[in-house]
mmCIF file of C-alpha atoms in Angstrom:
data_model
loop_
_atom_site.group_PDB
_atom_site.id
_atom_site.type_symbol
_atom_site.label_atom_id
_atom_site.label_comp_id
_atom_site.label_asym_id
_atom_site.label_seq_id
_atom_site.Cartn_x
_atom_site.Cartn_y
_atom_site.Cartn_z
ATOM 1 C CA UNK A 657 4.156 -234.200 41.541
ATOM 2 C CA UNK A 658 0.575 -233.062 42.027
ATOM 3 C CA UNK A 659 -0.982 -236.145 40.423
ATOM 4 C CA UNK A 660 1.060 -238.429 42.690
ATOM 5 C CA UNK A 661 -0.101 -236.592 45.811
ATOM 6 C CA UNK A 662 -3.708 -236.800 44.590
ATOM 7 C CA UNK A 663 -3.331 -240.540 44.023
ATOM 8 C CA UNK A 664 -1.832 -240.995 47.480
ATOM 9 C CA UNK A 665 -4.730 -239.177 49.145
ATOM 10 C CA UNK A 666 -7.301 -241.140 47.164
ATOM 11 C CA UNK A 667 -5.627 -244.425 48.140
ATOM 12 C CA UNK A 668 -5.711 -243.404 51.813
ATOM 13 C CA UNK A 669 -9.408 -242.563 51.492
ATOM 14 C CA UNK A 670 -10.262 -245.895 49.822
ATOM 15 C CA UNK A 671 -8.248 -247.814 52.431
ATOM 16 C CA UNK A 672 -10.055 -245.990 55.232
ATOM 17 C CA UNK A 673 -13.450 -246.768 53.731
ATOM 18 C CA UNK A 674 -12.538 -250.444 53.473
ATOM 19 C CA UNK A 675 -11.578 -250.526 57.148
ATOM 20 C CA UNK A 676 -14.798 -248.683 58.036
ATOM 21 C CA UNK A 677 -16.792 -251.542 56.510
ATOM 22 C CA UNK A 678 -15.032 -254.037 58.781
ATOM 23 C CA UNK A 679 -14.907 -251.841 61.885
ATOM 24 C CA UNK A 680 -17.479 -249.019 61.714
ATOM 25 C CA UNK A 681 -16.027 -245.799 63.161
ATOM 26 C CA UNK A 682 -17.379 -244.245 66.322
ATOM 27 C CA UNK A 683 -17.633 -240.631 67.335
ATOM 28 C CA UNK A 684 -14.265 -239.340 68.520
ATOM 29 C CA UNK A 685 -15.941 -237.388 71.320
ATOM 30 C CA UNK A 686 -18.653 -239.594 72.836
ATOM 31 C CA UNK A 687 -17.811 -242.990 71.323
ATOM 32 C CA UNK A 688 -21.311 -243.508 69.943
ATOM 33 C CA UNK A 689 -21.859 -245.116 66.567
ATOM 34 C CA UNK A 690 -22.712 -242.184 64.273
ATOM 35 C CA UNK A 691 -25.502 -241.831 61.775
ATOM 36 C CA UNK A 692 -24.784 -242.251 58.072
ATOM 37 C CA UNK A 693 -24.243 -238.524 57.438
ATOM 38 C CA UNK A 694 -21.986 -237.842 60.419
ATOM 39 C CA UNK A 695 -18.662 -238.461 58.679
ATOM 40 C CA UNK A 696 -18.772 -235.319 56.541
ATOM 41 C CA UNK A 697 -19.998 -234.364 53.108
ATOM 42 C CA UNK A 698 -22.085 -237.134 51.600
ATOM 43 C CA UNK A 699 -20.296 -237.208 48.227
ATOM 44 C CA UNK A 700 -16.704 -237.407 49.510
ATOM 45 C CA UNK A 701 -16.366 -237.540 53.304
ATOM 46 C CA UNK A 702 -12.825 -236.660 54.436
ATOM 47 C CA UNK A 703 -10.809 -239.436 56.061
ATOM 48 C CA UNK A 704 -10.082 -239.300 59.756
ATOM 49 C CA UNK A 705 -12.079 -238.869 62.923
ATOM 50 C CA UNK A 706 -15.866 -238.982 62.951
ATOM 51 C CA UNK A 707 -17.934 -236.526 65.004
ATOM 52 C CA UNK A 708 -21.614 -237.245 65.490
ATOM 53 C CA UNK A 709 -24.207 -234.519 64.986
ATOM 54 C CA UNK A 710 -25.189 -234.663 68.654
ATOM 55 C CA UNK A 711 -21.668 -233.738 69.773
ATOM 56 C CA UNK A 712 -21.441 -231.105 67.072
ATOM 57 C CA UNK A 713 -24.603 -229.460 68.401
ATOM 58 C CA UNK A 714 -23.469 -229.746 72.032
ATOM 59 C CA UNK A 715 -20.062 -228.200 71.364
ATOM 60 C CA UNK A 716 -21.198 -225.559 68.898
ATOM 61 C CA UNK A 717 -21.102 -221.910 69.904
ATOM 62 C CA UNK A 718 -24.517 -220.251 70.024
ATOM 63 C CA UNK A 719 -23.212 -216.687 69.736
ATOM 64 C CA UNK A 720 -21.480 -214.837 66.920
ATOM 65 C CA UNK A 721 -17.822 -214.002 67.505
ATOM 66 C CA UNK A 722 -15.416 -211.469 66.102
ATOM 67 C CA UNK A 723 -13.214 -212.952 63.368
ATOM 68 C CA UNK A 724 -10.257 -210.936 64.609
ATOM 69 C CA UNK A 725 -10.155 -211.597 68.371
ATOM 70 C CA UNK A 726 -12.880 -214.290 68.812
ATOM 71 C CA UNK A 727 -14.739 -212.308 71.469
ATOM 72 C CA UNK A 728 -18.564 -212.404 71.372
ATOM 73 C CA UNK A 729 -19.624 -209.879 68.743
ATOM 74 C CA UNK A 730 -22.979 -209.604 66.924
ATOM 75 C CA UNK A 731 -21.432 -208.058 63.800
ATOM 76 C CA UNK A 732 -18.684 -210.676 63.459
ATOM 77 C CA UNK A 733 -15.748 -208.293 62.954
ATOM 78 C CA UNK A 734 -13.966 -205.326 64.539
ATOM 79 C CA UNK A 735 -15.654 -205.523 67.912
ATOM 80 C CA UNK A 736 -14.953 -203.083 70.741
ATOM 81 C CA UNK A 737 -12.646 -205.596 72.394
ATOM 82 C CA UNK A 738 -10.335 -205.691 69.339
ATOM 83 C CA UNK A 739 -9.033 -202.259 70.255
ATOM 84 C CA UNK A 740 -8.199 -203.420 73.781
ATOM 85 C CA UNK A 741 -7.004 -206.902 72.904
ATOM 86 C CA UNK A 742 -3.371 -207.945 73.211
ATOM 87 C CA UNK A 743 -3.831 -210.449 70.425
ATOM 88 C CA UNK A 744 -1.556 -209.609 67.494
ATOM 89 C CA UNK A 745 -2.692 -212.245 64.988
ATOM 90 C CA UNK A 746 -4.345 -211.222 61.735
ATOM 91 C CA UNK A 747 -7.482 -213.136 62.714
ATOM 92 C CA UNK A 748 -8.725 -215.739 65.178
ATOM 93 C CA UNK A 749 -11.592 -218.227 65.162
ATOM 94 C CA UNK A 750 -12.575 -220.626 67.918
ATOM 95 C CA UNK A 751 -15.090 -223.381 68.356
ATOM 96 C CA UNK A 752 -16.643 -221.626 71.330
ATOM 97 C CA UNK A 753 -16.213 -220.168 74.791
ATOM 98 C CA UNK A 754 -14.244 -222.108 77.393
ATOM 99 C CA UNK A 755 -17.048 -223.458 79.505
ATOM 100 C CA UNK A 756 -19.517 -226.275 80.085
ATOM 101 C CA UNK A 757 -19.272 -229.178 77.617
ATOM 102 C CA UNK A 758 -16.481 -227.660 75.533
ATOM 103 C CA UNK A 759 -14.291 -227.148 78.580
ATOM 104 C CA UNK A 760 -14.690 -230.787 79.588
ATOM 105 C CA UNK A 761 -13.759 -231.991 76.104
ATOM 106 C CA UNK A 762 -10.706 -229.707 75.897
ATOM 107 C CA UNK A 763 -9.474 -231.077 79.228
ATOM 108 C CA UNK A 764 -9.927 -234.629 77.947
ATOM 109 C CA UNK A 765 -7.984 -233.795 74.782
ATOM 110 C CA UNK A 766 -4.917 -232.896 76.874
ATOM 111 C CA UNK A 767 -4.559 -236.424 78.253
ATOM 112 C CA UNK A 768 -2.468 -239.235 76.733
ATOM 113 C CA UNK A 769 -4.600 -241.567 74.648
ATOM 114 C CA UNK A 770 -7.170 -238.867 73.892
ATOM 115 C CA UNK A 771 -5.767 -237.975 70.469
ATOM 116 C CA UNK A 772 -9.119 -238.787 68.764
ATOM 117 C CA UNK A 773 -10.813 -236.213 71.019
ATOM 118 C CA UNK A 774 -8.330 -233.528 69.975
ATOM 119 C CA UNK A 775 -8.779 -234.524 66.327
ATOM 120 C CA UNK A 776 -12.550 -234.212 66.744
ATOM 121 C CA UNK A 777 -12.083 -230.633 67.969
ATOM 122 C CA UNK A 778 -10.003 -229.882 64.893
ATOM 123 C CA UNK A 779 -12.668 -231.290 62.603
ATOM 124 C CA UNK A 780 -15.408 -229.256 64.299
ATOM 125 C CA UNK A 781 -13.377 -226.050 63.993
ATOM 126 C CA UNK A 782 -13.103 -226.561 60.236
ATOM 127 C CA UNK A 783 -16.808 -227.451 59.917
ATOM 128 C CA UNK A 784 -17.820 -224.269 61.714
ATOM 129 C CA UNK A 785 -15.339 -221.844 60.130
ATOM 130 C CA UNK A 786 -14.501 -223.314 56.717
ATOM 131 C CA UNK A 787 -15.410 -220.126 54.815
ATOM 132 C CA UNK A 788 -13.195 -217.910 56.984
ATOM 133 C CA UNK A 789 -10.329 -220.406 56.960
ATOM 134 C CA UNK A 790 -10.394 -220.693 53.178
ATOM 135 C CA UNK A 791 -10.587 -216.904 52.809
ATOM 136 C CA UNK A 792 -7.342 -216.577 54.779
ATOM 137 C CA UNK A 793 -5.527 -218.561 52.043
ATOM 138 C CA UNK A 794 -3.027 -220.169 54.407
ATOM 139 C CA UNK A 795 -0.056 -222.079 53.019
ATOM 140 C CA UNK A 796 0.501 -224.285 56.056
ATOM 141 C CA UNK A 797 -0.840 -225.114 59.516
ATOM 142 C CA UNK A 798 1.524 -224.575 62.464
ATOM 143 C CA UNK A 799 0.838 -225.991 65.952
ATOM 144 C CA UNK A 800 1.847 -223.938 68.974
ATOM 145 C CA UNK A 801 4.737 -226.008 70.360
ATOM 146 C CA UNK A 802 5.176 -227.383 73.841
ATOM 147 C CA UNK A 803 8.625 -227.412 75.434
ATOM 148 C CA UNK A 804 10.220 -230.822 75.000
ATOM 149 C CA UNK A 805 10.325 -231.440 78.769
ATOM 150 C CA UNK A 806 6.595 -230.783 79.171
ATOM 151 C CA UNK A 807 5.818 -232.873 76.090
ATOM 152 C CA UNK A 808 7.794 -235.776 77.595
ATOM 153 C CA UNK A 809 5.900 -235.431 80.877
ATOM 154 C CA UNK A 810 2.481 -234.952 79.281
ATOM 155 C CA UNK A 811 2.868 -237.627 76.625
ATOM 156 C CA UNK A 812 0.781 -235.753 74.053
ATOM 157 C CA UNK A 813 0.095 -232.286 72.645
ATOM 158 C CA UNK A 814 -3.528 -231.314 72.150
ATOM 159 C CA UNK A 815 -2.545 -228.343 69.989
ATOM 160 C CA UNK A 816 -0.555 -230.569 67.650
ATOM 161 C CA UNK A 817 -3.330 -233.160 67.333
ATOM 162 C CA UNK A 818 -5.889 -230.434 66.624
ATOM 163 C CA UNK A 819 -3.515 -228.927 64.051
ATOM 164 C CA UNK A 820 -3.025 -232.232 62.257
ATOM 165 C CA UNK A 821 -6.782 -232.622 61.752
ATOM 166 C CA UNK A 822 -7.279 -228.998 60.736
ATOM 167 C CA UNK A 823 -4.519 -229.393 58.158
ATOM 168 C CA UNK A 824 -5.987 -232.645 56.837
ATOM 169 C CA UNK A 825 -9.478 -231.185 56.459
ATOM 170 C CA UNK A 826 -8.180 -228.067 54.711
ATOM 171 C CA UNK A 827 -5.817 -230.021 52.467
ATOM 172 C CA UNK A 828 -2.773 -228.179 53.851
ATOM 173 C CA UNK A 829 0.584 -229.375 55.196
ATOM 174 C CA UNK A 830 1.072 -229.335 58.965
ATOM 175 C CA UNK A 831 4.552 -227.969 59.610
ATOM 176 C CA UNK A 832 6.369 -227.572 62.924
ATOM 177 C CA UNK A 833 7.805 -224.170 62.114
ATOM 178 C CA UNK A 834 8.153 -223.017 65.722
ATOM 179 C CA UNK A 835 10.140 -224.260 68.693
ATOM 180 C CA UNK A 836 9.747 -223.344 72.328
ATOM 181 C CA UNK A 837 13.114 -222.204 73.618
ATOM 182 C CA UNK A 838 12.403 -222.398 77.331
ATOM 183 C CA UNK A 839 10.029 -224.144 79.694
ATOM 184 C CA UNK A 840 7.777 -221.404 81.022
ATOM 185 C CA UNK A 841 5.595 -221.728 84.137
ATOM 186 C CA UNK A 842 2.052 -222.841 83.473
ATOM 187 C CA UNK A 843 -0.082 -219.855 82.529
ATOM 188 C CA UNK A 844 -2.818 -220.783 85.005
ATOM 189 C CA UNK A 845 -0.292 -220.537 87.839
ATOM 190 C CA UNK A 846 0.194 -216.808 87.221
ATOM 191 C CA UNK A 847 -1.994 -213.738 87.761
ATOM 192 C CA UNK A 848 -3.863 -212.798 84.600
ATOM 193 C CA UNK A 849 -1.825 -209.645 83.987
ATOM 194 C CA UNK A 850 1.500 -211.539 84.202
ATOM 195 C CA UNK A 851 0.665 -214.180 81.616
ATOM 196 C CA UNK A 852 1.686 -212.276 78.459
ATOM 197 C CA UNK A 853 5.143 -211.554 79.940
ATOM 198 C CA UNK A 854 5.556 -215.180 80.935
ATOM 199 C CA UNK A 855 5.887 -216.299 77.299
ATOM 200 C CA UNK A 856 7.662 -213.229 75.920
ATOM 201 C CA UNK A 857 10.562 -214.337 73.733
ATOM 202 C CA UNK A 858 9.839 -218.036 74.359
ATOM 203 C CA UNK A 859 9.410 -218.997 70.689
ATOM 204 C CA UNK A 860 11.780 -219.146 67.735
ATOM 205 C CA UNK A 861 11.106 -220.085 64.094
ATOM 206 C CA UNK A 862 12.543 -223.289 62.709
ATOM 207 C CA UNK A 863 12.809 -223.559 58.938
ATOM 208 C CA UNK A 864 11.995 -221.004 56.282
ATOM 209 C CA UNK A 865 8.753 -219.042 56.694
ATOM 210 C CA UNK A 866 9.464 -216.010 54.476
ATOM 211 C CA UNK A 867 6.460 -215.125 52.337
ATOM 212 C CA UNK A 868 4.209 -217.830 53.806
ATOM 213 C CA UNK A 869 0.673 -217.330 55.048
ATOM 214 C CA UNK A 870 0.421 -219.431 58.194
ATOM 215 C CA UNK A 871 -2.390 -220.756 60.383
ATOM 216 C CA UNK A 872 -1.439 -221.116 64.062
ATOM 217 C CA UNK A 873 -3.301 -223.692 66.160
ATOM 218 C CA UNK A 874 -3.664 -223.851 69.952
ATOM 219 C CA UNK A 875 -6.146 -225.542 72.258
ATOM 220 C CA UNK A 876 -7.191 -222.629 74.514
ATOM 221 C CA UNK A 877 -6.689 -218.860 74.191
ATOM 222 C CA UNK A 878 -6.795 -216.713 77.341
ATOM 223 C CA UNK A 879 -4.902 -213.412 77.150
ATOM 224 C CA UNK A 880 -3.680 -214.155 73.636
ATOM 225 C CA UNK A 881 -0.082 -213.802 74.842
ATOM 226 C CA UNK A 882 1.062 -217.178 73.521
ATOM 227 C CA UNK A 883 -0.428 -216.673 70.066
ATOM 228 C CA UNK A 884 0.918 -213.131 69.906
ATOM 229 C CA UNK A 885 4.448 -214.257 70.745
ATOM 230 C CA UNK A 886 4.255 -217.028 68.155
ATOM 231 C CA UNK A 887 2.992 -214.560 65.579
ATOM 232 C CA UNK A 888 5.777 -212.106 66.421
ATOM 233 C CA UNK A 889 8.444 -214.798 65.925
ATOM 234 C CA UNK A 890 6.987 -215.880 62.578
ATOM 235 C CA UNK A 891 6.446 -212.325 61.314
ATOM 236 C CA UNK A 892 10.000 -211.339 62.278
ATOM 237 C CA UNK A 893 11.221 -214.269 60.138
ATOM 238 C CA UNK A 894 9.242 -212.967 57.155
ATOM 239 C CA UNK A 895 5.830 -214.662 57.301
ATOM 240 C CA UNK A 896 3.349 -212.769 55.121
ATOM 241 C CA UNK A 897 0.340 -213.347 57.390
ATOM 242 C CA UNK A 898 -0.407 -215.254 60.593
ATOM 243 C CA UNK A 899 -3.988 -216.214 61.444
ATOM 244 C CA UNK A 900 -4.976 -218.519 64.282
ATOM 245 C CA UNK A 901 -7.544 -221.047 65.449
ATOM 246 C CA UNK A 902 -8.205 -222.573 68.860
ATOM 247 C CA UNK A 903 -10.730 -224.915 70.364
ATOM 248 C CA UNK A 904 -11.871 -222.387 72.962
ATOM 249 C CA UNK A 905 -11.604 -218.746 73.998
ATOM 250 C CA UNK A 906 -11.535 -218.093 77.730
ATOM 251 C CA UNK A 907 -12.700 -214.778 79.078
ATOM 252 C CA UNK A 908 -11.024 -213.207 82.077
ATOM 253 C CA UNK A 909 -13.760 -214.401 84.390
ATOM 254 C CA UNK A 910 -13.341 -218.011 83.266
ATOM 255 C CA UNK A 911 -11.339 -220.170 85.642
ATOM 256 C CA UNK A 912 -8.739 -222.278 83.841
ATOM 257 C CA UNK A 913 -7.442 -225.235 85.794
ATOM 258 C CA UNK A 914 -5.374 -227.025 83.162
ATOM 259 C CA UNK A 915 -4.186 -224.451 80.617
ATOM 260 C CA UNK A 916 -1.536 -225.593 78.155
ATOM 261 C CA UNK A 917 -0.448 -222.182 76.910
#
């Protein structure tokens, strides 16, 4: 029932605030003790990771990006690159380009024990793109899955941790509606032009998706091949719309040394 879910969320919020009084939270990125307004909106800050304003400024993108392919675009939509892009999603937003401070944080988020860093990226994505994300009217958040063998070796999934925070901040369920059917070579081990083919047919839906508007989440987007294959699998199963978010968008000239696509 709706009232029971509301009560559960309120109880979680009150419990978190009580713990915060005993053990004040620290920024999930830099570990510094944040200022009073760093947790979120002053009237009802959402529970979960805290990101200080300094890290938010450092990781924020300083250029406008297309809401369809996330390439730099002064108008914010339908840029020239959209017509050449392989990305098949209905829209894509990112926190920024894959470089400098953001690159370092994304690499940290891929390591075991760095789940708060990944959650911080999810929170920043929602802070920056809340209007667009709400306009997409998604029914659920879906992380791009890792193959079980790589997940066992890695010990964590940055995409899943980002997705969990995005879902929490948007008030949506996070559902694992995709599975990876085969362990593909790492994208960064392949020439750029071979990466889309590397993941072709590697994803299958799990559970009913017919009629749902879904929000895919990954950590880094390069060619867009992984997101496009995920979108194709979900759309073939009947999803009404598939939008996507990622922490960073890498351009072709950007060297990726630890891609998780």
